[in-house]
Amino acid sequence: MDIRPNITRSLFFLSIFYGGMVCIAGVLGNKQVSLGPISAIGTWVGVGPLAVEAGIFAFLLLVAVSSAVAELNGPDVARRLVLWGFVPLVTSVLLSLVVLALPASPSMEPERLHAFELMMSGTPRIWLGGIIAYGISQILNVTIFSALKRGGGKMLWLRAAIASMLSQIADTLIFVTVAFYGVFPIRELLVGQMLTKVVLSLVLVPPLIYFFVGLGRFLDRRRSL
């Protein structure tokens, strides 16, 4: 008798990919990137040239993957995927703290050590803000994406874009408020980050959702694992 769980190939692959993006997003967030010609939009609304932490690209992949899992396996499975994502997220934070606390080798170049500590260090408020924002925004994305499907299930690109935009606005509000409120004025940071994430959601998420759903359906043409 086969007692293996009924995990589809697409769910197996997308879950592994999702866990990897959860871990790398915080590391990529240490670099601010310009959006090229799109940056001028910020100047038009009075918040300066748009820029965004590079971790947004990993988070948009998370949005696309969780939406694809909801499309292929239902919203309940997608929500469980988001909740399981706390495991690699919290583990990576704790492991980073442990490694930072360990003494460095005397042979390690001071410049390399300083760069590592600068990149990997974060205040408790930044860690907490990232964890809370991840959970709420990703659950919100799956919920909105799935709710829009009840109207007929068509226009995949539009459902994905709307869910991504709203969840990324929530992500920015939560993270920036928890991490930086009271430290410095956050109004321009909030507006700039939300505007940037809305633009990127419109540009990047629609093709990504089609890619991951198409990949999932291709993988599922073969028998389950």
PDB file of N, CA and C in Angstrom, residues 4 19 21 25 28 38-39 41 43-45 52 61-62 86 101 113-114 117 123 134 159 174 181 190 196-197 205 224:
ATOM      1  N   ARG A   4       2.520   7.296   0.887  1.00  0.00           N
ATOM      2  CA  ARG A   4       3.128   8.608   0.675  1.00  0.00           C
ATOM      3  C   ARG A   4       2.047   9.680   0.627  1.00  0.00           C
ATOM      4  N   GLY A  19      10.618  28.673   0.218  1.00  0.00           N
ATOM      5  CA  GLY A  19      11.480  28.726   1.399  1.00  0.00           C
ATOM      6  C   GLY A  19      12.801  29.423   1.132  1.00  0.00           C
ATOM      7  N   MET A  21      13.352  31.801  -1.135  1.00  0.00           N
ATOM      8  CA  MET A  21      13.113  33.227  -1.294  1.00  0.00           C
ATOM      9  C   MET A  21      12.867  33.909   0.051  1.00  0.00           C
ATOM     10  N   ALA A  25      15.498  37.074   0.959  1.00  0.00           N
ATOM     11  CA  ALA A  25      14.909  38.408   0.832  1.00  0.00           C
ATOM     12  C   ALA A  25      15.562  39.400   1.787  1.00  0.00           C
ATOM     13  N   LEU A  28      19.100  40.417   0.538  1.00  0.00           N
ATOM     14  CA  LEU A  28      19.050  41.306  -0.619  1.00  0.00           C
ATOM     15  C   LEU A  28      18.587  42.703  -0.230  1.00  0.00           C
ATOM     16  N   ILE A  38      11.779  54.792 -14.340  1.00  0.00           N
ATOM     17  CA  ILE A  38      10.603  54.755 -13.464  1.00  0.00           C
ATOM     18  C   ILE A  38      10.825  55.602 -12.211  1.00  0.00           C
ATOM     19  N   SER A  39      12.085  55.806 -11.829  1.00  0.00           N
ATOM     20  CA  SER A  39      12.394  56.570 -10.621  1.00  0.00           C
ATOM     21  C   SER A  39      11.820  57.979 -10.661  1.00  0.00           C
ATOM     22  N   ILE A  41       8.970  58.970 -11.380  1.00  0.00           N
ATOM     23  CA  ILE A  41       7.595  59.062 -10.882  1.00  0.00           C
ATOM     24  C   ILE A  41       7.577  59.666  -9.481  1.00  0.00           C
ATOM     25  N   THR A  43       9.587  61.871  -8.198  1.00  0.00           N
ATOM     26  CA  THR A  43       9.801  63.313  -8.275  1.00  0.00           C
ATOM     27  C   THR A  43       8.507  64.034  -8.628  1.00  0.00           C
ATOM     28  N   TRP A  44       7.701  63.421  -9.478  1.00  0.00           N
ATOM     29  CA  TRP A  44       6.435  64.038  -9.881  1.00  0.00           C
ATOM     30  C   TRP A  44       5.475  64.216  -8.703  1.00  0.00           C
ATOM     31  N   VAL A  45       5.544  63.306  -7.722  1.00  0.00           N
ATOM     32  CA  VAL A  45       4.614  63.389  -6.588  1.00  0.00           C
ATOM     33  C   VAL A  45       5.280  63.964  -5.342  1.00  0.00           C
ATOM     34  N   VAL A  52      14.273  51.343  -4.161  1.00  0.00           N
ATOM     35  CA  VAL A  52      13.670  50.290  -3.343  1.00  0.00           C
ATOM     36  C   VAL A  52      14.759  49.324  -2.901  1.00  0.00           C
ATOM     37  N   LEU A  61       8.486  37.579  -5.851  1.00  0.00           N
ATOM     38  CA  LEU A  61       8.486  36.157  -6.199  1.00  0.00           C
ATOM     39  C   LEU A  61       7.666  35.362  -5.194  1.00  0.00           C
ATOM     40  N   LEU A  62       7.749  35.718  -3.896  1.00  0.00           N
ATOM     41  CA  LEU A  62       6.930  35.050  -2.882  1.00  0.00           C
ATOM     42  C   LEU A  62       5.450  35.275  -3.164  1.00  0.00           C
ATOM     43  N   PHE A  86       7.312  30.740   7.976  1.00  0.00           N
ATOM     44  CA  PHE A  86       7.895  31.301   9.189  1.00  0.00           C
ATOM     45  C   PHE A  86       9.073  30.455   9.683  1.00  0.00           C
ATOM     46  N   ALA A 101      27.237  36.646  16.950  1.00  0.00           N
ATOM     47  CA  ALA A 101      27.747  36.595  18.325  1.00  0.00           C
ATOM     48  C   ALA A 101      29.027  35.786  18.443  1.00  0.00           C
ATOM     49  N   LEU A 113      35.164  41.495   7.708  1.00  0.00           N
ATOM     50  CA  LEU A 113      34.374  41.322   8.926  1.00  0.00           C
ATOM     51  C   LEU A 113      33.413  42.486   9.125  1.00  0.00           C
ATOM     52  N   HIS A 114      33.917  43.701   8.918  1.00  0.00           N
ATOM     53  CA  HIS A 114      33.063  44.877   9.075  1.00  0.00           C
ATOM     54  C   HIS A 114      31.914  44.849   8.078  1.00  0.00           C
ATOM     55  N   GLU A 117      29.320  42.224   9.208  1.00  0.00           N
ATOM     56  CA  GLU A 117      28.537  42.665  10.364  1.00  0.00           C
ATOM     57  C   GLU A 117      27.578  43.785   9.980  1.00  0.00           C
ATOM     58  N   THR A 123      18.449  45.884  14.027  1.00  0.00           N
ATOM     59  CA  THR A 123      17.887  46.106  15.352  1.00  0.00           C
ATOM     60  C   THR A 123      16.725  45.149  15.576  1.00  0.00           C
ATOM     61  N   TYR A 134       5.848  40.164   6.850  1.00  0.00           N
ATOM     62  CA  TYR A 134       5.806  38.978   5.987  1.00  0.00           C
ATOM     63  C   TYR A 134       4.505  38.217   6.179  1.00  0.00           C
ATOM     64  N   ARG A 159      -6.088  39.611 -11.176  1.00  0.00           N
ATOM     65  CA  ARG A 159      -6.230  39.174  -9.781  1.00  0.00           C
ATOM     66  C   ARG A 159      -4.877  39.202  -9.070  1.00  0.00           C
ATOM     67  N   ILE A 174       3.285  48.238   7.568  1.00  0.00           N
ATOM     68  CA  ILE A 174       3.623  47.509   8.792  1.00  0.00           C
ATOM     69  C   ILE A 174       5.119  47.578   9.074  1.00  0.00           C
ATOM     70  N   TYR A 181       9.216  53.963  13.147  1.00  0.00           N
ATOM     71  CA  TYR A 181       8.391  55.020  13.727  1.00  0.00           C
ATOM     72  C   TYR A 181       9.040  55.551  15.006  1.00  0.00           C
ATOM     73  N   LEU A 190       7.411  56.057   3.520  1.00  0.00           N
ATOM     74  CA  LEU A 190       6.206  55.263   3.297  1.00  0.00           C
ATOM     75  C   LEU A 190       5.644  55.479   1.889  1.00  0.00           C
ATOM     76  N   THR A 196       6.612  52.693  -5.161  1.00  0.00           N
ATOM     77  CA  THR A 196       7.553  51.820  -5.870  1.00  0.00           C
ATOM     78  C   THR A 196       7.025  50.397  -5.966  1.00  0.00           C
ATOM     79  N   LYS A 197       6.503  49.881  -4.851  1.00  0.00           N
ATOM     80  CA  LYS A 197       6.031  48.498  -4.835  1.00  0.00           C
ATOM     81  C   LYS A 197       4.776  48.320  -5.674  1.00  0.00           C
ATOM     82  N   VAL A 205       4.536  41.245 -11.457  1.00  0.00           N
ATOM     83  CA  VAL A 205       3.741  40.119 -10.956  1.00  0.00           C
ATOM     84  C   VAL A 205       2.918  39.418 -12.035  1.00  0.00           C
ATOM     85  N   SER A 224       1.801  12.280  -9.210  1.00  0.00           N
ATOM     86  CA  SER A 224       2.243  12.872  -7.961  1.00  0.00           C
ATOM     87  C   SER A 224       3.490  12.177  -7.459  1.00  0.00           C
TER      88      SER A 224
END
